[in-house]
């Protein structure tokens, strides 16, 4: 009956198991591996990536896809086939030489960037970066051509890798709305915050006690240590498979908030992965949705749960116990400290309010770059103009804290940035609906009960995998598509009215 | 010129990278993985094993092997091709159904054995075990048929998997010599040891301090923490690749010797793997030799270096510092404690002197079983007769400490046991040569200097990979093939004469 579809399921299961290997080899590389493992691990990962690519793009897969489309499939299987087809098209539309050339150019540019950034060496960087842009434009054009009309511009075709279903036009509209309101709102919030007292966190905080506290936080947020681990890495991240989620945070001994925020954030990512539909495990349709959804889950756990006054009040009691030095600070004082708004140079250090402007700036530049409306050498001026206009920050001559600060562009990962902010919009919109359906949410948070949030997310997001198109899923969950008004209202409520 | 040989190199490199993945997924499973990872990890490892098997036994590999044999190859390449051919033959000579059936029967038998052993339930075990024996006999017969006359008996064909190059006949001769002398020697040693005072290790020993001590020991034995890690696992083991060796030990807080012996042992395995020829990295010829060589390296580090009086004297000074409670015991007292000889039920707890009799007993039973000269139900009587005769131990009715104690037979790993004792013979023979070439070895050990041992092993064993046949390598290194006289002399010297 559906033998071609079943052959596809077998092949995609094989690909899934190769990805399982790469997932945990990657985790090990970041968390456990001694330095001597670098070269052998890089060789192994490269070979597994080649093998996976070959198995996905082999000619038999194309034939099975064609023939499966004529088989008698259930609605679920048809959706599953649609996702298989997308994975296949995404991988098979580029010539091997371009992939190879871009991988090499990206690795060279990224490697040199690590030093060039420290040296504020824009011209040195530009020498490598031009090639990355050139190859990324080629990639984008080929992806657009293969999209069967789904992508209006080359940049849309790169967005499709991270934000599939949210087009350039749609994202642009959301961002225009934020741009129209946020810069002025930032100024009003700064003005407002001048009138409140804010503590400075100082002291030395025992890292092993911080680890106990972070483990408690993860558990309170629903992280199950029977199906996951919390470890330490240079940069916080989350990875794993159903049944085995690995999250990482990092500790400083002069501060404790960043590790907690990172733990909450990564617990959101891991919770999503843990809640994916078991019956589709191993197939593309059972995977997590685009990064705009993934980031919405992590931001919901970090900004909507952990940073809420009610949860923070509950959590601070535990912190006072585990880190006795913190007893001098009330939960209200800590909350004010966590929610300071301040325009700055660096995206990853930005607060919830100014963060979108960092993203919009990058989005505007990278979309123009990929669509050949801007050249690489024009970036510093554009960066400075936008930073001045959006956040009042001067970056002239300061490349290292300006356009050279991020790793994303160095290896040609154009199209990724928007998901941070669309994710933020989605997270607020989801949480708005949850609050409406649970009027006692603050009482529950104040008791440390967040299970109703997980239940809602499980029902409306996690269990669906990639079954629905992304905006259909958001509409079904919240009654409308991604709408920036919820985010703007949240910013006013939290930062001007200090409501929650 | 040699394009088929080069295709083979590419394919074997791909297999090597899949093995890299399975190696570190296996390490993670034993050391890091949460319980929830069991099923997804088992699925991933099974799929990678299938993929590796398919890539190794694909018809193109057979054709490349045939055609490469007619290409113009260097002597090194010819040896490399020989090892490729062996790997291929070993994997392609069994029908997939038999592999599948044996894997299932073995998994079922091993799983049930974990409880049946605790329950002393021989009849329950026998019900599953008969199927494992039946399928292992089929496997052995097919392997023998495919060996091109290299294997005289079916059992030889299973030995080939772990002891390749050391035939059943050769191993039988070595074991006959040990059988003729060891049982009486054991009695003489017990008699001798009655006359000496032996301490009992009692107390509570801080595990974190033990970890510091074990890290120091590994480093003293040449383990490089830039290219490896030492962790904790339920059972000590060693795994990894060149540049990234992972060794594990286990700690008890009422005792410290076992963790140290395990660390020394696993450092030997890891050192061998680290010293394999870089130029053959990724090819079968560059892999470690059979288990009789691998075990000789671990036993050399454990029994010849760590247990030597001279090294122990040096190490005890460090132990006195890190574990102050041990200061009440002199290095001589500890050495006597470490070298107590006592016949017992359990192989893994046996001392250096009685251990070979445990192995010989298993060898005699499993070879008869696989060659259809004995049936599974006859094992308990044969076991008891041999334990009585070799070690004077009565195991009647005590299956759990008798023939049900080991995991090896439960999944059909017949042919493995002999490598423990042939490895012991080899280790003594290698170390005999090293001592002859370094008359000041005891002075060096007493200073903690063991580098000359590593240098010798690097030159005579490690750098050769699988280039030579195993007994040719031993002959080149020591002037003769594996000869049990060195081991017997070592036992007399250490245990009757207390020389080192």
GROMACS .gro file of N, CA and C in nm, chain A residues 351-477:
model
  381
  351UNK      N    1   1.885   4.372   2.777
  351UNK     CA    2   1.764   4.339   2.850
  351UNK      C    3   1.651   4.310   2.753
  352UNK      N    4   1.541   4.263   2.810
  352UNK     CA    5   1.422   4.224   2.734
  352UNK      C    6   1.367   4.336   2.646
  353UNK      N    7   1.387   4.462   2.690
  353UNK     CA    8   1.324   4.575   2.620
  353UNK      C    9   1.408   4.621   2.501
  354UNK      N   10   1.538   4.629   2.520
  354UNK     CA   11   1.624   4.679   2.411
  354UNK      C   12   1.665   4.568   2.314
  355UNK      N   13   1.654   4.442   2.359
  355UNK     CA   14   1.700   4.330   2.276
  355UNK      C   15   1.643   4.333   2.134
  356UNK      N   16   1.512   4.354   2.117
  356UNK     CA   17   1.457   4.351   1.980
  356UNK      C   18   1.525   4.451   1.886
  357UNK      N   19   1.569   4.566   1.939
  357UNK     CA   20   1.631   4.663   1.851
  357UNK      C   21   1.765   4.611   1.798
  358UNK      N   22   1.838   4.537   1.883
  358UNK     CA   23   1.962   4.473   1.836
  358UNK      C   24   1.933   4.376   1.722
  359UNK      N   25   1.822   4.303   1.735
  359UNK     CA   26   1.787   4.204   1.634
  359UNK      C   27   1.740   4.270   1.506
  360UNK      N   28   1.656   4.373   1.520
  360UNK     CA   29   1.601   4.439   1.401
  360UNK      C   30   1.714   4.499   1.317
  361UNK      N   31   1.808   4.562   1.384
  361UNK     CA   32   1.925   4.617   1.317
  361UNK      C   33   1.996   4.509   1.234
  362UNK      N   34   2.020   4.392   1.295
  362UNK     CA   35   2.089   4.284   1.223
  362UNK      C   36   2.002   4.232   1.107
  363UNK      N   37   1.874   4.221   1.133
  363UNK     CA   38   1.781   4.173   1.030
  363UNK      C   39   1.785   4.266   0.909
  364UNK      N   40   1.781   4.396   0.934
  364UNK     CA   41   1.779   4.490   0.822
  364UNK      C   42   1.908   4.483   0.742
  365UNK      N   43   2.018   4.468   0.813
  365UNK     CA   44   2.146   4.462   0.742
  365UNK      C   45   2.160   4.331   0.666
  366UNK      N   46   2.131   4.217   0.732
  366UNK     CA   47   2.157   4.089   0.665
  366UNK      C   48   2.060   4.065   0.549
  367UNK      N   49   1.937   4.113   0.560
  367UNK     CA   50   1.844   4.094   0.448
  367UNK      C   51   1.890   4.176   0.328
  368UNK      N   52   1.936   4.298   0.353
  368UNK     CA   53   1.987   4.381   0.242
  368UNK      C   54   2.113   4.318   0.182
  369UNK      N   55   2.196   4.263   0.268
  369UNK     CA   56   2.321   4.202   0.223
  369UNK      C   57   2.293   4.082   0.132
  370UNK      N   58   2.205   3.994   0.176
  370UNK     CA   59   2.178   3.871   0.100
  370UNK      C   60   2.102   3.903  -0.029
  371UNK      N   61   2.016   4.005  -0.024
  371UNK     CA   62   1.941   4.042  -0.144
  371UNK      C   63   2.018   4.140  -0.232
  372UNK      N   64   2.150   4.152  -0.207
  372UNK     CA   65   2.239   4.234  -0.290
  372UNK      C   66   2.200   4.382  -0.291
  373UNK      N   67   2.143   4.428  -0.180
  373UNK     CA   68   2.110   4.570  -0.172
  373UNK      C   69   2.212   4.645  -0.087
  374UNK      N   70   2.308   4.573  -0.035
  374UNK     CA   71   2.413   4.633   0.046
  374UNK      C   72   2.538   4.546   0.029
  375UNK      N   73   2.657   4.609   0.045
  375UNK     CA   74   2.780   4.530   0.036
  375UNK      C   75   2.843   4.519   0.176
  376UNK      N   76   2.926   4.420   0.192
  376UNK     CA   77   2.985   4.394   0.324
  376UNK      C   78   3.056   4.517   0.380
  377UNK      N   79   3.126   4.593   0.292
  377UNK     CA   80   3.202   4.707   0.343
  377UNK      C   81   3.112   4.820   0.395
  378UNK      N   82   2.984   4.814   0.361
  378UNK     CA   83   2.892   4.919   0.408
  378UNK      C   84   2.837   4.890   0.548
  379UNK      N   85   2.868   4.774   0.601
  379UNK     CA   86   2.805   4.734   0.728
  379UNK      C   87   2.836   4.830   0.843
  380UNK      N   88   2.966   4.867   0.866
  380UNK     CA   89   2.992   4.949   0.987
  380UNK      C   90   2.912   5.079   0.990
  381UNK      N   91   2.901   5.146   0.875
  381UNK     CA   92   2.825   5.271   0.875
  381UNK      C   93   2.677   5.246   0.901
  382UNK      N   94   2.623   5.144   0.836
  382UNK     CA   95   2.482   5.112   0.859
  382UNK      C   96   2.459   5.076   1.005
  383UNK      N   97   2.552   4.998   1.060
  383UNK     CA   98   2.540   4.956   1.200
  383UNK      C   99   2.535   5.078   1.291
  384UNK      N  100   2.628   5.168   1.269
  384UNK     CA  101   2.635   5.285   1.356
  384UNK      C  102   2.511   5.372   1.344
  385UNK      N  103   2.466   5.395   1.218
  385UNK     CA  104   2.346   5.477   1.199
  385UNK      C  105   2.228   5.419   1.276
  386UNK      N  106   2.211   5.288   1.264
  386UNK     CA  107   2.095   5.224   1.327
  386UNK      C  108   2.109   5.222   1.479
  387UNK      N  109   2.230   5.194   1.529
  387UNK     CA  110   2.248   5.194   1.675
  387UNK      C  111   2.219   5.333   1.732
  388UNK      N  112   2.263   5.436   1.661
  388UNK     CA  113   2.235   5.573   1.705
  388UNK      C  114   2.085   5.598   1.706
  389UNK      N  115   2.022   5.558   1.597
  389UNK     CA  116   1.881   5.590   1.581
  389UNK      C  117   1.793   5.506   1.674
  390UNK      N  118   1.824   5.377   1.692
  390UNK     CA  119   1.736   5.289   1.771
  390UNK      C  120   1.765   5.297   1.921
  391UNK      N  121   1.894   5.309   1.956
  391UNK     CA  122   1.928   5.299   2.098
  391UNK      C  123   2.014   5.414   2.148
  392UNK      N  124   2.047   5.506   2.057
  392UNK     CA  125   2.129   5.620   2.099
  392UNK      C  126   2.270   5.582   2.137
  393UNK      N  127   2.322   5.477   2.076
  393UNK     CA  128   2.456   5.429   2.110
  393UNK      C  129   2.551   5.454   1.992
  394UNK      N  130   2.669   5.507   2.023
  394UNK     CA  131   2.767   5.542   1.920
  394UNK      C  132   2.869   5.429   1.906
  395UNK      N  133   2.879   5.367   1.788
  395UNK     CA  134   2.973   5.256   1.769
  395UNK      C  135   3.081   5.288   1.667
  396UNK      N  136   3.096   5.415   1.633
  396UNK     CA  137   3.195   5.449   1.529
  396UNK      C  138   3.335   5.400   1.569
  397UNK      N  139   3.397   5.325   1.478
  397UNK     CA  140   3.533   5.275   1.502
  397UNK      C  141   3.540   5.160   1.600
  398UNK      N  142   3.431   5.131   1.667
  398UNK     CA  143   3.431   5.022   1.766
  398UNK      C  144   3.364   4.899   1.704
  399UNK      N  145   3.443   4.830   1.621
  399UNK     CA  146   3.386   4.714   1.550
  399UNK      C  147   3.364   4.596   1.644
  400UNK      N  148   3.455   4.582   1.738
  400UNK     CA  149   3.448   4.460   1.822
  400UNK      C  150   3.321   4.458   1.907
  401UNK      N  151   3.274   4.575   1.950
  401UNK     CA  152   3.147   4.582   2.023
  401UNK      C  153   3.032   4.623   1.931
  402UNK      N  154   3.063   4.629   1.802
  402UNK     CA  155   2.961   4.665   1.704
  402UNK      C  156   2.937   4.547   1.611
  403UNK      N  157   2.965   4.568   1.484
  403UNK     CA  158   2.926   4.468   1.384
  403UNK      C  159   3.010   4.342   1.387
  404UNK      N  160   3.115   4.336   1.469
  404UNK     CA  161   3.195   4.213   1.477
  404UNK      C  162   3.165   4.133   1.604
  405UNK      N  163   3.059   4.168   1.676
  405UNK     CA  164   3.040   4.102   1.807
  405UNK      C  165   2.981   3.962   1.799
  406UNK      N  166   2.907   3.931   1.693
  406UNK     CA  167   2.836   3.802   1.689
  406UNK      C  168   2.910   3.698   1.605
  407UNK      N  169   2.890   3.573   1.641
  407UNK     CA  170   2.950   3.464   1.564
  407UNK      C  171   2.866   3.430   1.441
  408UNK      N  172   2.736   3.463   1.442
  408UNK     CA  173   2.642   3.411   1.341
  408UNK      C  174   2.685   3.436   1.197
  409UNK      N  175   2.724   3.559   1.168
  409UNK     CA  176   2.757   3.591   1.028
  409UNK      C  177   2.890   3.530   0.985
  410UNK      N  178   2.979   3.503   1.081
  410UNK     CA  179   3.115   3.462   1.043
  410UNK      C  180   3.115   3.334   0.961
  411UNK      N  181   3.021   3.242   0.988
  411UNK     CA  182   3.017   3.121   0.905
  411UNK      C  183   2.895   3.120   0.814
  412UNK      N  184   2.833   3.238   0.798
  412UNK     CA  185   2.725   3.249   0.699
  412UNK      C  186   2.590   3.202   0.749
  413UNK      N  187   2.565   3.208   0.881
  413UNK     CA  188   2.432   3.170   0.932
  413UNK      C  189   2.336   3.289   0.924
  414UNK      N  190   2.318   3.339   0.806
  414UNK     CA  191   2.224   3.450   0.785
  414UNK      C  192   2.082   3.397   0.794
  415UNK      N  193   1.992   3.477   0.854
  415UNK     CA  194   1.853   3.435   0.866
  415UNK      C  195   1.817   3.384   1.004
  416UNK      N  196   1.917   3.372   1.091
  416UNK     CA  197   1.892   3.319   1.226
  416UNK      C  198   1.840   3.426   1.322
  417UNK      N  199   1.899   3.547   1.314
  417UNK     CA  200   1.870   3.651   1.414
  417UNK      C  201   1.720   3.677   1.439
  418UNK      N  202   1.638   3.689   1.333
  418UNK     CA  203   1.498   3.725   1.359
  418UNK      C  204   1.428   3.632   1.457
  419UNK      N  205   1.470   3.505   1.462
  419UNK     CA  206   1.399   3.410   1.549
  419UNK      C  207   1.409   3.449   1.696
  420UNK      N  208   1.513   3.521   1.734
  420UNK     CA  209   1.522   3.564   1.875
  420UNK      C  210   1.403   3.654   1.910
  421UNK      N  211   1.373   3.746   1.820
  421UNK     CA  212   1.268   3.842   1.854
  421UNK      C  213   1.129   3.791   1.820
  422UNK      N  214   1.114   3.721   1.708
  422UNK     CA  215   0.983   3.659   1.683
  422UNK      C  216   0.953   3.560   1.796
  423UNK      N  217   1.057   3.492   1.844
  423UNK     CA  218   1.039   3.403   1.960
  423UNK      C  219   0.991   3.479   2.082
  424UNK      N  220   1.048   3.599   2.103
  424UNK     CA  221   1.004   3.680   2.218
  424UNK      C  222   0.857   3.720   2.204
  425UNK      N  223   0.818   3.760   2.082
  425UNK     CA  224   0.677   3.795   2.060
  425UNK      C  225   0.587   3.675   2.087
  426UNK      N  226   0.626   3.560   2.033
  426UNK     CA  227   0.544   3.439   2.053
  426UNK      C  228   0.533   3.404   2.201
  427UNK      N  229   0.645   3.414   2.272
  427UNK     CA  230   0.644   3.373   2.413
  427UNK      C  231   0.544   3.457   2.492
  428UNK      N  232   0.543   3.587   2.465
  428UNK     CA  233   0.451   3.676   2.537
  428UNK      C  234   0.306   3.644   2.499
  429UNK      N  235   0.285   3.618   2.371
  429UNK     CA  236   0.150   3.588   2.323
  429UNK      C  237   0.099   3.457   2.383
  430UNK      N  238   0.185   3.355   2.388
  430UNK     CA  239   0.144   3.230   2.451
  430UNK      C  240   0.112   3.255   2.599
  431UNK      N  241   0.198   3.329   2.665
  431UNK     CA  242   0.180   3.347   2.808
  431UNK      C  243   0.057   3.433   2.838
  432UNK      N  244   0.028   3.526   2.748
  432UNK     CA  245  -0.094   3.605   2.762
  432UNK      C  246  -0.217   3.513   2.765
  433UNK      N  247  -0.220   3.416   2.673
  433UNK     CA  248  -0.333   3.323   2.668
  433UNK      C  249  -0.338   3.237   2.795
  434UNK      N  250  -0.221   3.192   2.837
  434UNK     CA  251  -0.215   3.110   2.959
  434UNK      C  252  -0.270   3.189   3.078
  435UNK      N  253  -0.233   3.316   3.089
  435UNK     CA  254  -0.280   3.398   3.200
  435UNK      C  255  -0.431   3.417   3.194
  436UNK      N  256  -0.481   3.439   3.072
  436UNK     CA  257  -0.626   3.455   3.058
  436UNK      C  258  -0.701   3.330   3.104
  437UNK      N  259  -0.642   3.214   3.072
  437UNK     CA  260  -0.710   3.088   3.105
  437UNK      C  261  -0.684   3.046   3.251
  438UNK      N  262  -0.590   3.114   3.316
  438UNK     CA  263  -0.556   3.081   3.454
  438UNK      C  264  -0.545   3.210   3.535
  439UNK      N  265  -0.660   3.267   3.572
  439UNK     CA  266  -0.657   3.398   3.640
  439UNK      C  267  -0.580   3.393   3.771
  440UNK      N  268  -0.566   3.274   3.830
  440UNK     CA  269  -0.494   3.263   3.957
  440UNK      C  270  -0.345   3.234   3.935
  441UNK      N  271  -0.296   3.267   3.816
  441UNK     CA  272  -0.158   3.229   3.783
  441UNK      C  273  -0.056   3.284   3.883
  442UNK      N  274  -0.081   3.406   3.931
  442UNK     CA  275   0.019   3.465   4.023
  442UNK      C  276   0.021   3.392   4.157
  443UNK      N  277  -0.097   3.351   4.203
  443UNK     CA  278  -0.102   3.273   4.328
  443UNK      C  279  -0.025   3.142   4.311
  444UNK      N  280  -0.047   3.081   4.196
  444UNK     CA  281   0.022   2.952   4.172
  444UNK      C  282   0.174   2.971   4.165
  445UNK      N  283   0.216   3.071   4.088
  445UNK     CA  284   0.360   3.099   4.079
  445UNK      C  285   0.418   3.124   4.219
  446UNK      N  286   0.342   3.198   4.300
  446UNK     CA  287   0.391   3.233   4.434
  446UNK      C  288   0.406   3.109   4.522
  447UNK      N  289   0.339   2.999   4.482
  447UNK     CA  290   0.358   2.871   4.553
  447UNK      C  291   0.461   2.784   4.481
  448UNK      N  292   0.518   2.834   4.373
  448UNK     CA  293   0.616   2.754   4.297
  448UNK      C  294   0.550   2.656   4.202
  449UNK      N  295   0.420   2.672   4.179
  449UNK     CA  296   0.349   2.580   4.089
  449UNK      C  297   0.346   2.637   3.949
  450UNK      N  298   0.416   2.573   3.857
  450UNK     CA  299   0.414   2.619   3.717
  450UNK      C  300   0.363   2.507   3.625
  451UNK      N  301   0.315   2.399   3.685
  451UNK     CA  302   0.276   2.283   3.605
  451UNK      C  303   0.168   2.319   3.503
  452UNK      N  304   0.077   2.411   3.541
  452UNK     CA  305  -0.031   2.448   3.446
  452UNK      C  306   0.026   2.513   3.320
  453UNK      N  307   0.140   2.580   3.332
  453UNK     CA  308   0.204   2.637   3.213
  453UNK      C  309   0.255   2.525   3.123
  454UNK      N  310   0.322   2.428   3.185
  454UNK     CA  311   0.373   2.314   3.108
  454UNK      C  312   0.257   2.239   3.041
  455UNK      N  313   0.149   2.221   3.115
  455UNK     CA  314   0.035   2.148   3.058
  455UNK      C  315  -0.019   2.221   2.934
  456UNK      N  316  -0.029   2.354   2.946
  456UNK     CA  317  -0.080   2.431   2.832
  456UNK      C  318   0.015   2.419   2.712
  457UNK      N  319   0.142   2.433   2.738
  457UNK     CA  320   0.241   2.425   2.630
  457UNK      C  321   0.242   2.285   2.568
  458UNK      N  322   0.232   2.184   2.654
  458UNK     CA  323   0.227   2.046   2.604
  458UNK      C  324   0.110   2.029   2.507
  459UNK      N  325  -0.004   2.083   2.548
  459UNK     CA  326  -0.125   2.065   2.468
  459UNK      C  327  -0.123   2.147   2.340
  460UNK      N  328  -0.073   2.269   2.349
  460UNK     CA  329  -0.086   2.361   2.234
  460UNK      C  330   0.039   2.370   2.147
  461UNK      N  331   0.152   2.334   2.201
  461UNK     CA  332   0.275   2.350   2.123
  461UNK      C  333   0.352   2.218   2.113
  462UNK      N  334   0.395   2.167   2.226
  462UNK     CA  335   0.492   2.058   2.225
  462UNK      C  336   0.443   1.934   2.150
  463UNK      N  337   0.321   1.892   2.177
  463UNK     CA  338   0.275   1.764   2.121
  463UNK      C  339   0.255   1.770   1.971
  464UNK      N  340   0.258   1.890   1.913
  464UNK     CA  341   0.227   1.900   1.770
  464UNK      C  342   0.349   1.883   1.680
  465UNK      N  343   0.468   1.889   1.737
  465UNK     CA  344   0.586   1.876   1.651
  465UNK      C  345   0.575   1.973   1.535
  466UNK      N  346   0.597   1.923   1.413
  466UNK     CA  347   0.585   2.006   1.293
  466UNK      C  348   0.455   1.978   1.219
  467UNK      N  349   0.358   1.923   1.289
  467UNK     CA  350   0.237   1.880   1.219
  467UNK      C  351   0.168   1.996   1.149
  468UNK      N  352   0.149   2.106   1.221
  468UNK     CA  353   0.084   2.224   1.161
  468UNK      C  354   0.189   2.321   1.108
  469UNK      N  355   0.150   2.406   1.016
  469UNK     CA  356   0.236   2.518   0.980
  469UNK      C  357   0.241   2.611   1.101
  470UNK      N  358   0.349   2.686   1.111
  470UNK     CA  359   0.377   2.753   1.238
  470UNK      C  360   0.269   2.855   1.277
  471UNK      N  361   0.225   2.939   1.182
  471UNK     CA  362   0.126   3.040   1.220
  471UNK      C  363  -0.012   2.979   1.244
  472UNK      N  364  -0.040   2.865   1.179
  472UNK     CA  365  -0.165   2.794   1.208
  472UNK      C  366  -0.163   2.744   1.352
  473UNK      N  367  -0.049   2.695   1.396
  473UNK     CA  368  -0.038   2.646   1.533
  473UNK      C  369  -0.055   2.760   1.633
  474UNK      N  370   0.007   2.874   1.603
  474UNK     CA  371  -0.005   2.989   1.693
  474UNK      C  372  -0.149   3.039   1.697
  475UNK      N  373  -0.212   3.042   1.580
  475UNK     CA  374  -0.353   3.083   1.573
  475UNK      C  375  -0.442   2.990   1.654
  476UNK      N  376  -0.419   2.860   1.637
  476UNK     CA  377  -0.500   2.763   1.712
  476UNK      C  378  -0.478   2.777   1.862
  477UNK      N  379  -0.358   2.813   1.900
  477UNK     CA  380  -0.325   2.820   2.043
  477UNK      C  381  -0.373   2.950   2.107
   0.00000   0.00000   0.00000
